[in-house]
């Protein structure tokens, strides 16, 4: 569910007319709905209410300070992957003891910083890292709380770049090695506390089966480690997929019920219902690390058609946003629904929506049937709240877009558009 919908042929986010927003602030422009983010958190939380659980928002999905503050205020914890993300959480009013620190390549500086701030747990991804954390903790005269990330070797059935739970992926430690590692760690690494076990099999999962398979495979190990090492939590990672096609319709309250029952997208209610029995039986705190689910459908990227070009093979609409603003189509063949900010009655057209960047991969849609667009018209690329702005780059020396948060009828700039001076800040002649 989300808060993007047409009112009298004009696209609104909550109570704000997006064509007006684009004319005030210019494009490219990221817009987020506060209500959608809060609703998503509440919905997942209530689906899991039977379980002793904590929801740690995966900051990598959207790390704007205002977004983090909203989630902190509703009671989320955070899953971070860098010192920079910890810094952001702290700036947004969160605390380190609500953060789990994941990632395969933590540096000395990041580990020291996290220990100093009092991190809830490091999610450790190799024996070498565990040894290093132990050494640093010893130097700092501290005990580092850790959870090892287990790689359960389960196929998440998602894009290969965002699949993480197979043995050939760089993430986690093979299932078969975990018990030995916990025994070794408890004997040799006196400056770590084995606090939990963690896994994450991939992102944008659209069915519950791989989650269930992984949970069922790893649960017996959790039970053992609870007895042998007194672990306190089991983190089942993130990965809940969102709607990209039919994204506008997914905002409609009754949409889930109307959908073909044999072809329904994954809902958090189904996710919870299927996983809770196995997880509850573990009698241990369950952590989740959703990123995309929490913010994906809460955001859109607004852009304007600069030029139209009719070719012999194709028709192009060249827009002012590019792969530097939203890289998902170029990198993962990601689909984002594209809709005009103002509807009209003209016929549809088949078109490529492309950006201004000097790369053929700089496109948002190819051969897509879309409502007729004229030069100057505005469009919204929907479901862009997760892995949108956070993956932006300044390639071609193009400034980062402005980010705006809508709350009811109000809107606030939560990150200014970069100026040319911002672009060269830190550089020297
Ligand atoms: N936990 C860990 C350890 C992760 O690596 C990730 C995502 C998450 C949680 C959150 O996963 P989510 O709930 O958002 O699926 N840029 C890609 C997605 C990369 C995901 C990386 N890891 C995209 O745009 O599809």
mmCIF file of C-alpha atoms in Angstrom, residues 10-381:
data_model
loop_
_atom_site.group_PDB
_atom_site.id
_atom_site.type_symbol
_atom_site.label_atom_id
_atom_site.label_comp_id
_atom_site.label_asym_id
_atom_site.label_seq_id
_atom_site.Cartn_x
_atom_site.Cartn_y
_atom_site.Cartn_z
ATOM 1 C CA UNK A 10 -3.203 14.768 -11.539
ATOM 2 C CA UNK A 11 -0.799 12.543 -9.623
ATOM 3 C CA UNK A 12 -0.659 13.205 -5.892
ATOM 4 C CA UNK A 13 1.587 11.966 -3.116
ATOM 5 C CA UNK A 14 -0.637 12.134 -0.030
ATOM 6 C CA UNK A 15 -2.124 15.667 -0.284
ATOM 7 C CA UNK A 16 0.554 17.129 -2.549
ATOM 8 C CA UNK A 17 0.111 17.711 -6.288
ATOM 9 C CA UNK A 18 3.316 16.363 -7.834
ATOM 10 C CA UNK A 19 3.184 18.501 -10.994
ATOM 11 C CA UNK A 20 3.137 21.554 -8.729
ATOM 12 C CA UNK A 21 5.991 20.151 -6.668
ATOM 13 C CA UNK A 22 8.035 19.611 -9.837
ATOM 14 C CA UNK A 23 7.381 23.148 -11.013
ATOM 15 C CA UNK A 24 8.450 24.610 -7.649
ATOM 16 C CA UNK A 25 11.578 22.523 -7.079
ATOM 17 C CA UNK A 26 12.549 21.380 -10.575
ATOM 18 C CA UNK A 27 13.472 17.878 -11.666
ATOM 19 C CA UNK A 28 14.962 15.321 -11.235
ATOM 20 C CA UNK A 29 13.280 15.134 -7.843
ATOM 21 C CA UNK A 30 12.853 12.292 -5.379
ATOM 22 C CA UNK A 31 9.646 12.440 -3.378
ATOM 23 C CA UNK A 32 8.782 10.225 -0.396
ATOM 24 C CA UNK A 33 5.558 9.713 1.524
ATOM 25 C CA UNK A 34 5.983 9.798 5.296
ATOM 26 C CA UNK A 35 2.672 8.036 5.832
ATOM 27 C CA UNK A 36 3.633 5.125 3.582
ATOM 28 C CA UNK A 37 6.890 4.557 5.454
ATOM 29 C CA UNK A 38 5.100 4.588 8.807
ATOM 30 C CA UNK A 39 2.296 2.350 7.537
ATOM 31 C CA UNK A 40 4.781 -0.174 6.167
ATOM 32 C CA UNK A 41 6.553 -0.379 9.513
ATOM 33 C CA UNK A 42 3.295 -0.770 11.425
ATOM 34 C CA UNK A 43 1.955 -3.368 9.026
ATOM 35 C CA UNK A 44 5.037 -5.585 9.287
ATOM 36 C CA UNK A 45 5.216 -5.084 13.009
ATOM 37 C CA UNK A 46 1.610 -6.097 13.532
ATOM 38 C CA UNK A 47 1.962 -9.114 11.215
ATOM 39 C CA UNK A 48 4.785 -10.282 13.511
ATOM 40 C CA UNK A 49 3.129 -9.347 16.780
ATOM 41 C CA UNK A 50 3.019 -12.997 17.919
ATOM 42 C CA UNK A 51 6.773 -13.107 17.838
ATOM 43 C CA UNK A 52 9.422 -11.579 20.121
ATOM 44 C CA UNK A 53 10.944 -9.529 17.315
ATOM 45 C CA UNK A 54 12.822 -6.347 16.351
ATOM 46 C CA UNK A 55 12.699 -4.712 12.937
ATOM 47 C CA UNK A 56 16.074 -3.304 11.911
ATOM 48 C CA UNK A 57 15.676 -1.089 8.866
ATOM 49 C CA UNK A 58 18.436 -1.778 6.308
ATOM 50 C CA UNK A 59 19.826 1.739 6.057
ATOM 51 C CA UNK A 60 21.435 1.048 2.682
ATOM 52 C CA UNK A 61 17.971 1.162 1.061
ATOM 53 C CA UNK A 62 17.464 4.834 1.914
ATOM 54 C CA UNK A 63 19.774 6.659 4.277
ATOM 55 C CA UNK A 64 18.352 10.174 4.188
ATOM 56 C CA UNK A 65 18.419 11.551 7.744
ATOM 57 C CA UNK A 66 14.713 12.402 7.709
ATOM 58 C CA UNK A 67 13.776 8.906 6.573
ATOM 59 C CA UNK A 68 15.920 7.438 9.359
ATOM 60 C CA UNK A 69 14.321 9.781 11.868
ATOM 61 C CA UNK A 70 10.808 8.697 10.860
ATOM 62 C CA UNK A 71 11.772 5.072 11.351
ATOM 63 C CA UNK A 72 13.595 5.761 14.592
ATOM 64 C CA UNK A 73 10.534 7.568 15.921
ATOM 65 C CA UNK A 74 8.218 4.648 15.150
ATOM 66 C CA UNK A 75 10.588 2.315 16.980
ATOM 67 C CA UNK A 76 12.759 0.711 14.324
ATOM 68 C CA UNK A 77 16.274 -0.572 14.902
ATOM 69 C CA UNK A 78 18.858 -0.294 12.129
ATOM 70 C CA UNK A 79 20.974 -2.620 10.045
ATOM 71 C CA UNK A 80 24.077 -0.781 8.866
ATOM 72 C CA UNK A 81 26.975 -1.655 6.580
ATOM 73 C CA UNK A 82 29.498 1.127 7.132
ATOM 74 C CA UNK A 83 30.799 3.678 9.598
ATOM 75 C CA UNK A 84 29.054 6.293 7.474
ATOM 76 C CA UNK A 85 25.693 4.619 8.013
ATOM 77 C CA UNK A 86 26.293 4.475 11.771
ATOM 78 C CA UNK A 87 27.120 8.193 11.704
ATOM 79 C CA UNK A 88 23.849 8.868 9.866
ATOM 80 C CA UNK A 89 21.799 6.827 12.353
ATOM 81 C CA UNK A 90 23.346 8.742 15.255
ATOM 82 C CA UNK A 91 22.727 12.084 13.524
ATOM 83 C CA UNK A 92 19.100 11.101 12.948
ATOM 84 C CA UNK A 93 18.615 10.521 16.676
ATOM 85 C CA UNK A 94 19.148 6.758 16.756
ATOM 86 C CA UNK A 95 21.591 4.952 18.981
ATOM 87 C CA UNK A 96 24.326 2.417 18.275
ATOM 88 C CA UNK A 97 22.815 -0.137 20.635
ATOM 89 C CA UNK A 98 19.951 -0.432 18.134
ATOM 90 C CA UNK A 99 22.336 -1.174 15.239
ATOM 91 C CA UNK A 100 23.608 -4.394 13.765
ATOM 92 C CA UNK A 101 26.667 -3.935 11.577
ATOM 93 C CA UNK A 102 26.786 -6.205 8.505
ATOM 94 C CA UNK A 103 29.115 -6.388 5.507
ATOM 95 C CA UNK A 104 32.084 -8.468 4.377
ATOM 96 C CA UNK A 105 34.768 -5.783 4.595
ATOM 97 C CA UNK A 106 34.637 -3.849 7.856
ATOM 98 C CA UNK A 107 37.735 -1.731 8.438
ATOM 99 C CA UNK A 108 39.654 -1.119 11.670
ATOM 100 C CA UNK A 109 38.274 2.433 11.856
ATOM 101 C CA UNK A 110 34.699 1.196 11.453
ATOM 102 C CA UNK A 111 35.121 -1.517 14.076
ATOM 103 C CA UNK A 112 36.695 0.884 16.585
ATOM 104 C CA UNK A 113 34.011 3.496 15.958
ATOM 105 C CA UNK A 114 31.223 0.942 16.443
ATOM 106 C CA UNK A 115 32.773 -0.434 19.624
ATOM 107 C CA UNK A 116 33.194 3.060 21.012
ATOM 108 C CA UNK A 117 29.554 3.896 20.282
ATOM 109 C CA UNK A 118 28.326 0.588 21.730
ATOM 110 C CA UNK A 119 27.001 -1.350 18.736
ATOM 111 C CA UNK A 120 24.329 -3.989 19.423
ATOM 112 C CA UNK A 121 26.100 -6.615 17.306
ATOM 113 C CA UNK A 122 28.563 -7.111 14.458
ATOM 114 C CA UNK A 123 27.314 -9.547 11.840
ATOM 115 C CA UNK A 124 30.552 -11.325 11.068
ATOM 116 C CA UNK A 125 31.121 -12.687 7.581
ATOM 117 C CA UNK A 126 34.447 -14.593 7.840
ATOM 118 C CA UNK A 127 36.707 -16.220 10.417
ATOM 119 C CA UNK A 128 39.404 -13.676 9.582
ATOM 120 C CA UNK A 129 37.010 -10.845 10.407
ATOM 121 C CA UNK A 130 36.040 -12.512 13.693
ATOM 122 C CA UNK A 131 39.712 -12.765 14.643
ATOM 123 C CA UNK A 132 40.250 -9.105 13.712
ATOM 124 C CA UNK A 133 37.247 -7.895 15.721
ATOM 125 C CA UNK A 134 38.484 -9.920 18.689
ATOM 126 C CA UNK A 135 41.935 -8.326 18.402
ATOM 127 C CA UNK A 136 40.582 -4.790 18.158
ATOM 128 C CA UNK A 137 38.184 -5.365 21.048
ATOM 129 C CA UNK A 138 41.128 -6.612 23.124
ATOM 130 C CA UNK A 139 43.146 -3.498 22.275
ATOM 131 C CA UNK A 140 40.176 -1.347 23.316
ATOM 132 C CA UNK A 141 39.645 -3.382 26.465
ATOM 133 C CA UNK A 142 36.145 -4.304 25.378
ATOM 134 C CA UNK A 143 34.080 -7.349 24.536
ATOM 135 C CA UNK A 144 32.572 -7.135 21.047
ATOM 136 C CA UNK A 145 29.031 -8.501 20.615
ATOM 137 C CA UNK A 146 28.902 -10.635 17.463
ATOM 138 C CA UNK A 147 26.614 -12.827 15.396
ATOM 139 C CA UNK A 148 28.056 -14.931 12.630
ATOM 140 C CA UNK A 149 26.309 -14.727 9.281
ATOM 141 C CA UNK A 150 25.501 -18.211 8.072
ATOM 142 C CA UNK A 151 25.275 -18.877 4.364
ATOM 143 C CA UNK A 152 22.509 -21.486 4.153
ATOM 144 C CA UNK A 153 23.063 -22.291 0.468
ATOM 145 C CA UNK A 154 19.455 -21.617 -0.484
ATOM 146 C CA UNK A 155 18.377 -20.276 -3.860
ATOM 147 C CA UNK A 156 16.504 -16.984 -3.325
ATOM 148 C CA UNK A 157 15.231 -17.040 -6.942
ATOM 149 C CA UNK A 158 15.987 -13.404 -7.530
ATOM 150 C CA UNK A 159 18.340 -11.418 -9.791
ATOM 151 C CA UNK A 160 21.849 -12.889 -9.567
ATOM 152 C CA UNK A 161 23.354 -9.578 -8.410
ATOM 153 C CA UNK A 162 21.085 -9.481 -5.354
ATOM 154 C CA UNK A 163 21.149 -13.172 -4.481
ATOM 155 C CA UNK A 164 23.349 -13.709 -1.420
ATOM 156 C CA UNK A 165 22.510 -17.037 0.209
ATOM 157 C CA UNK A 166 24.240 -19.497 -2.141
ATOM 158 C CA UNK A 167 27.667 -21.008 -1.439
ATOM 159 C CA UNK A 168 29.143 -19.290 -4.483
ATOM 160 C CA UNK A 169 28.209 -15.841 -3.097
ATOM 161 C CA UNK A 170 30.806 -13.907 -1.103
ATOM 162 C CA UNK A 171 28.467 -13.499 1.857
ATOM 163 C CA UNK A 172 28.429 -15.338 5.164
ATOM 164 C CA UNK A 173 30.133 -18.517 6.295
ATOM 165 C CA UNK A 174 29.163 -21.934 4.987
ATOM 166 C CA UNK A 175 26.479 -23.640 7.033
ATOM 167 C CA UNK A 176 28.749 -26.660 7.563
ATOM 168 C CA UNK A 177 31.458 -24.603 9.334
ATOM 169 C CA UNK A 178 29.326 -22.702 11.838
ATOM 170 C CA UNK A 179 29.284 -25.050 14.816
ATOM 171 C CA UNK A 180 33.054 -25.522 14.734
ATOM 172 C CA UNK A 181 33.576 -21.798 14.440
ATOM 173 C CA UNK A 182 31.419 -21.072 17.502
ATOM 174 C CA UNK A 183 33.347 -23.684 19.516
ATOM 175 C CA UNK A 184 36.664 -22.287 18.362
ATOM 176 C CA UNK A 185 35.597 -18.713 19.019
ATOM 177 C CA UNK A 186 34.415 -19.454 22.542
ATOM 178 C CA UNK A 187 37.768 -21.032 23.347
ATOM 179 C CA UNK A 188 40.151 -18.735 21.493
ATOM 180 C CA UNK A 189 38.490 -15.365 21.074
ATOM 181 C CA UNK A 190 37.987 -14.063 24.577
ATOM 182 C CA UNK A 191 37.033 -10.549 23.495
ATOM 183 C CA UNK A 192 33.940 -11.451 21.544
ATOM 184 C CA UNK A 193 30.536 -12.380 22.899
ATOM 185 C CA UNK A 194 28.659 -14.828 20.639
ATOM 186 C CA UNK A 195 25.329 -13.075 20.826
ATOM 187 C CA UNK A 196 23.369 -14.377 17.858
ATOM 188 C CA UNK A 197 23.210 -16.002 14.452
ATOM 189 C CA UNK A 198 22.351 -14.128 11.272
ATOM 190 C CA UNK A 199 21.442 -14.864 7.666
ATOM 191 C CA UNK A 200 20.211 -12.984 4.605
ATOM 192 C CA UNK A 201 19.546 -14.927 1.411
ATOM 193 C CA UNK A 202 18.830 -12.130 -1.040
ATOM 194 C CA UNK A 203 16.749 -9.143 -1.974
ATOM 195 C CA UNK A 204 13.450 -8.592 -3.830
ATOM 196 C CA UNK A 205 12.070 -12.065 -3.065
ATOM 197 C CA UNK A 206 8.567 -12.363 -4.428
ATOM 198 C CA UNK A 207 7.609 -15.670 -2.857
ATOM 199 C CA UNK A 208 7.823 -16.966 0.679
ATOM 200 C CA UNK A 209 9.241 -20.402 -0.172
ATOM 201 C CA UNK A 210 12.979 -19.571 -0.158
ATOM 202 C CA UNK A 211 12.581 -17.707 3.171
ATOM 203 C CA UNK A 212 10.867 -20.726 4.663
ATOM 204 C CA UNK A 213 13.447 -23.118 3.259
ATOM 205 C CA UNK A 214 16.272 -21.077 4.806
ATOM 206 C CA UNK A 215 14.531 -20.664 8.166
ATOM 207 C CA UNK A 216 13.767 -24.394 8.343
ATOM 208 C CA UNK A 217 17.312 -25.291 7.425
ATOM 209 C CA UNK A 218 18.974 -22.949 9.933
ATOM 210 C CA UNK A 219 16.568 -23.298 12.874
ATOM 211 C CA UNK A 220 18.059 -26.549 14.239
ATOM 212 C CA UNK A 221 21.434 -24.798 14.292
ATOM 213 C CA UNK A 222 19.916 -21.879 16.214
ATOM 214 C CA UNK A 223 18.514 -24.305 18.777
ATOM 215 C CA UNK A 224 21.916 -25.923 19.248
ATOM 216 C CA UNK A 225 23.786 -22.633 19.544
ATOM 217 C CA UNK A 226 21.239 -21.415 22.065
ATOM 218 C CA UNK A 227 22.086 -24.358 24.281
ATOM 219 C CA UNK A 228 25.833 -24.530 23.641
ATOM 220 C CA UNK A 229 26.662 -20.811 23.491
ATOM 221 C CA UNK A 230 23.638 -19.032 24.937
ATOM 222 C CA UNK A 231 22.905 -16.977 21.824
ATOM 223 C CA UNK A 232 20.136 -14.406 22.283
ATOM 224 C CA UNK A 233 18.896 -13.699 18.783
ATOM 225 C CA UNK A 234 18.401 -15.087 15.307
ATOM 226 C CA UNK A 235 18.367 -12.529 12.501
ATOM 227 C CA UNK A 236 16.594 -13.719 9.387
ATOM 228 C CA UNK A 237 17.752 -10.771 7.260
ATOM 229 C CA UNK A 238 15.737 -8.704 4.834
ATOM 230 C CA UNK A 239 14.632 -9.401 1.295
ATOM 231 C CA UNK A 240 10.849 -8.965 1.265
ATOM 232 C CA UNK A 241 10.008 -8.016 -2.317
ATOM 233 C CA UNK A 242 7.759 -5.158 -3.379
ATOM 234 C CA UNK A 243 5.496 -4.463 -6.337
ATOM 235 C CA UNK A 244 7.219 -2.875 -9.316
ATOM 236 C CA UNK A 245 4.709 -3.732 -12.055
ATOM 237 C CA UNK A 246 1.211 -2.442 -11.400
ATOM 238 C CA UNK A 247 2.795 -0.272 -8.733
ATOM 239 C CA UNK A 248 0.146 2.420 -8.920
ATOM 240 C CA UNK A 249 -2.633 -0.120 -8.433
ATOM 241 C CA UNK A 250 -0.853 -1.477 -5.359
ATOM 242 C CA UNK A 251 -1.767 1.713 -3.521
ATOM 243 C CA UNK A 252 -5.454 0.919 -3.760
ATOM 244 C CA UNK A 253 -6.802 -0.455 -0.533
ATOM 245 C CA UNK A 254 -8.665 -3.386 -2.047
ATOM 246 C CA UNK A 255 -6.030 -4.297 -4.605
ATOM 247 C CA UNK A 256 -4.641 -7.296 -2.736
ATOM 248 C CA UNK A 257 -8.111 -8.842 -2.548
ATOM 249 C CA UNK A 258 -8.936 -8.276 -6.212
ATOM 250 C CA UNK A 259 -5.749 -9.806 -7.503
ATOM 251 C CA UNK A 260 -5.940 -13.279 -9.073
ATOM 252 C CA UNK A 261 -5.634 -15.603 -6.033
ATOM 253 C CA UNK A 262 -3.165 -17.842 -7.879
ATOM 254 C CA UNK A 263 -0.949 -14.958 -8.797
ATOM 255 C CA UNK A 264 -0.769 -12.747 -5.713
ATOM 256 C CA UNK A 265 2.409 -10.936 -4.845
ATOM 257 C CA UNK A 266 4.041 -11.691 -1.511
ATOM 258 C CA UNK A 267 2.416 -9.902 1.390
ATOM 259 C CA UNK A 268 3.977 -9.405 4.802
ATOM 260 C CA UNK A 269 0.969 -11.171 6.303
ATOM 261 C CA UNK A 270 1.747 -14.287 4.276
ATOM 262 C CA UNK A 271 5.445 -13.953 5.073
ATOM 263 C CA UNK A 272 4.661 -13.750 8.795
ATOM 264 C CA UNK A 273 2.063 -16.501 8.799
ATOM 265 C CA UNK A 274 4.380 -18.986 7.081
ATOM 266 C CA UNK A 275 7.493 -18.196 9.125
ATOM 267 C CA UNK A 276 6.086 -17.623 12.603
ATOM 268 C CA UNK A 277 5.460 -21.278 13.607
ATOM 269 C CA UNK A 278 9.093 -22.322 13.077
ATOM 270 C CA UNK A 279 10.512 -19.100 14.500
ATOM 271 C CA UNK A 280 8.272 -19.019 17.538
ATOM 272 C CA UNK A 281 9.259 -22.560 18.499
ATOM 273 C CA UNK A 282 12.866 -21.368 18.840
ATOM 274 C CA UNK A 283 11.944 -19.159 21.804
ATOM 275 C CA UNK A 284 14.566 -16.638 20.875
ATOM 276 C CA UNK A 285 14.497 -12.988 19.816
ATOM 277 C CA UNK A 286 14.005 -12.673 16.044
ATOM 278 C CA UNK A 287 15.569 -9.798 14.130
ATOM 279 C CA UNK A 288 14.531 -8.721 10.633
ATOM 280 C CA UNK A 289 16.416 -6.391 8.314
ATOM 281 C CA UNK A 290 13.954 -5.149 5.697
ATOM 282 C CA UNK A 291 15.069 -2.257 3.527
ATOM 283 C CA UNK A 292 13.167 -2.218 0.249
ATOM 284 C CA UNK A 293 9.835 -3.224 1.805
ATOM 285 C CA UNK A 294 9.919 -0.289 4.180
ATOM 286 C CA UNK A 295 10.645 2.505 1.691
ATOM 287 C CA UNK A 296 10.475 1.169 -1.882
ATOM 288 C CA UNK A 297 6.859 1.969 -2.724
ATOM 289 C CA UNK A 298 7.041 5.094 -0.558
ATOM 290 C CA UNK A 299 9.152 6.969 -3.099
ATOM 291 C CA UNK A 300 9.100 8.137 -6.715
ATOM 292 C CA UNK A 301 11.555 9.893 -8.989
ATOM 293 C CA UNK A 302 10.045 12.790 -10.915
ATOM 294 C CA UNK A 303 11.529 13.801 -14.237
ATOM 295 C CA UNK A 304 10.713 15.969 -17.252
ATOM 296 C CA UNK A 305 10.754 15.121 -20.948
ATOM 297 C CA UNK A 306 13.433 17.300 -22.552
ATOM 298 C CA UNK A 307 13.232 16.105 -26.150
ATOM 299 C CA UNK A 308 11.485 13.571 -28.324
ATOM 300 C CA UNK A 309 13.363 11.849 -31.091
ATOM 301 C CA UNK A 310 11.753 9.766 -33.820
ATOM 302 C CA UNK A 311 14.152 7.188 -35.274
ATOM 303 C CA UNK A 312 13.872 4.519 -37.947
ATOM 304 C CA UNK A 313 14.070 1.765 -35.330
ATOM 305 C CA UNK A 314 12.735 3.464 -32.228
ATOM 306 C CA UNK A 315 11.063 6.462 -30.712
ATOM 307 C CA UNK A 316 12.823 8.054 -27.785
ATOM 308 C CA UNK A 317 11.722 10.369 -25.008
ATOM 309 C CA UNK A 318 14.856 11.916 -23.531
ATOM 310 C CA UNK A 319 14.253 12.900 -19.917
ATOM 311 C CA UNK A 320 16.276 14.955 -17.436
ATOM 312 C CA UNK A 321 16.890 12.062 -15.011
ATOM 313 C CA UNK A 322 19.432 9.411 -15.845
ATOM 314 C CA UNK A 323 21.114 6.254 -14.633
ATOM 315 C CA UNK A 324 23.122 8.453 -12.263
ATOM 316 C CA UNK A 325 19.877 9.244 -10.431
ATOM 317 C CA UNK A 326 18.308 5.773 -10.561
ATOM 318 C CA UNK A 327 20.561 2.953 -11.655
ATOM 319 C CA UNK A 328 18.273 -0.020 -11.079
ATOM 320 C CA UNK A 329 17.121 -0.462 -14.712
ATOM 321 C CA UNK A 330 20.711 -0.304 -16.008
ATOM 322 C CA UNK A 331 22.185 -2.538 -13.319
ATOM 323 C CA UNK A 332 19.530 -5.165 -12.636
ATOM 324 C CA UNK A 333 17.155 -4.762 -15.577
ATOM 325 C CA UNK A 334 14.882 -3.340 -12.880
ATOM 326 C CA UNK A 335 11.380 -2.359 -13.939
ATOM 327 C CA UNK A 336 9.877 0.898 -12.675
ATOM 328 C CA UNK A 337 6.358 1.822 -13.634
ATOM 329 C CA UNK A 338 6.304 5.171 -15.445
ATOM 330 C CA UNK A 339 3.252 7.416 -15.277
ATOM 331 C CA UNK A 340 2.563 11.009 -16.336
ATOM 332 C CA UNK A 341 2.040 13.582 -13.586
ATOM 333 C CA UNK A 342 -0.911 14.943 -15.554
ATOM 334 C CA UNK A 343 -3.106 12.524 -17.466
ATOM 335 C CA UNK A 344 -4.611 13.412 -20.837
ATOM 336 C CA UNK A 345 -6.830 11.603 -23.278
ATOM 337 C CA UNK A 346 -4.251 11.079 -26.031
ATOM 338 C CA UNK A 347 -3.389 7.623 -27.414
ATOM 339 C CA UNK A 348 -0.626 5.485 -25.982
ATOM 340 C CA UNK A 349 2.732 5.306 -27.731
ATOM 341 C CA UNK A 350 5.583 2.785 -27.736
ATOM 342 C CA UNK A 351 8.716 4.527 -26.614
ATOM 343 C CA UNK A 352 12.161 4.227 -25.003
ATOM 344 C CA UNK A 353 12.542 6.495 -21.999
ATOM 345 C CA UNK A 354 16.224 7.417 -21.856
ATOM 346 C CA UNK A 355 18.409 9.743 -19.821
ATOM 347 C CA UNK A 356 21.017 12.337 -20.838
ATOM 348 C CA UNK A 357 24.072 10.278 -19.820
ATOM 349 C CA UNK A 358 26.567 9.148 -22.455
ATOM 350 C CA UNK A 359 25.911 5.424 -22.096
ATOM 351 C CA UNK A 360 23.529 3.203 -24.039
ATOM 352 C CA UNK A 361 22.619 1.575 -20.721
ATOM 353 C CA UNK A 362 21.128 4.879 -19.613
ATOM 354 C CA UNK A 363 17.474 3.993 -20.012
ATOM 355 C CA UNK A 364 14.423 3.640 -17.786
ATOM 356 C CA UNK A 365 12.204 1.750 -20.206
ATOM 357 C CA UNK A 366 12.589 0.154 -23.617
ATOM 358 C CA UNK A 367 9.807 -0.400 -26.127
ATOM 359 C CA UNK A 368 7.261 0.380 -23.448
ATOM 360 C CA UNK A 369 3.687 1.356 -24.232
ATOM 361 C CA UNK A 370 3.074 4.544 -22.309
ATOM 362 C CA UNK A 371 0.616 7.404 -22.349
ATOM 363 C CA UNK A 372 1.565 9.938 -25.034
ATOM 364 C CA UNK A 373 4.274 12.299 -23.817
ATOM 365 C CA UNK A 374 5.179 15.728 -25.159
ATOM 366 C CA UNK A 375 8.320 17.746 -24.564
ATOM 367 C CA UNK A 376 7.949 19.517 -21.215
ATOM 368 C CA UNK A 377 5.658 16.848 -19.751
ATOM 369 C CA UNK A 378 6.533 15.404 -16.371
ATOM 370 C CA UNK A 379 6.674 11.734 -15.436
ATOM 371 C CA UNK A 380 7.032 9.748 -12.232
ATOM 372 C CA UNK A 381 9.159 6.617 -11.976
#
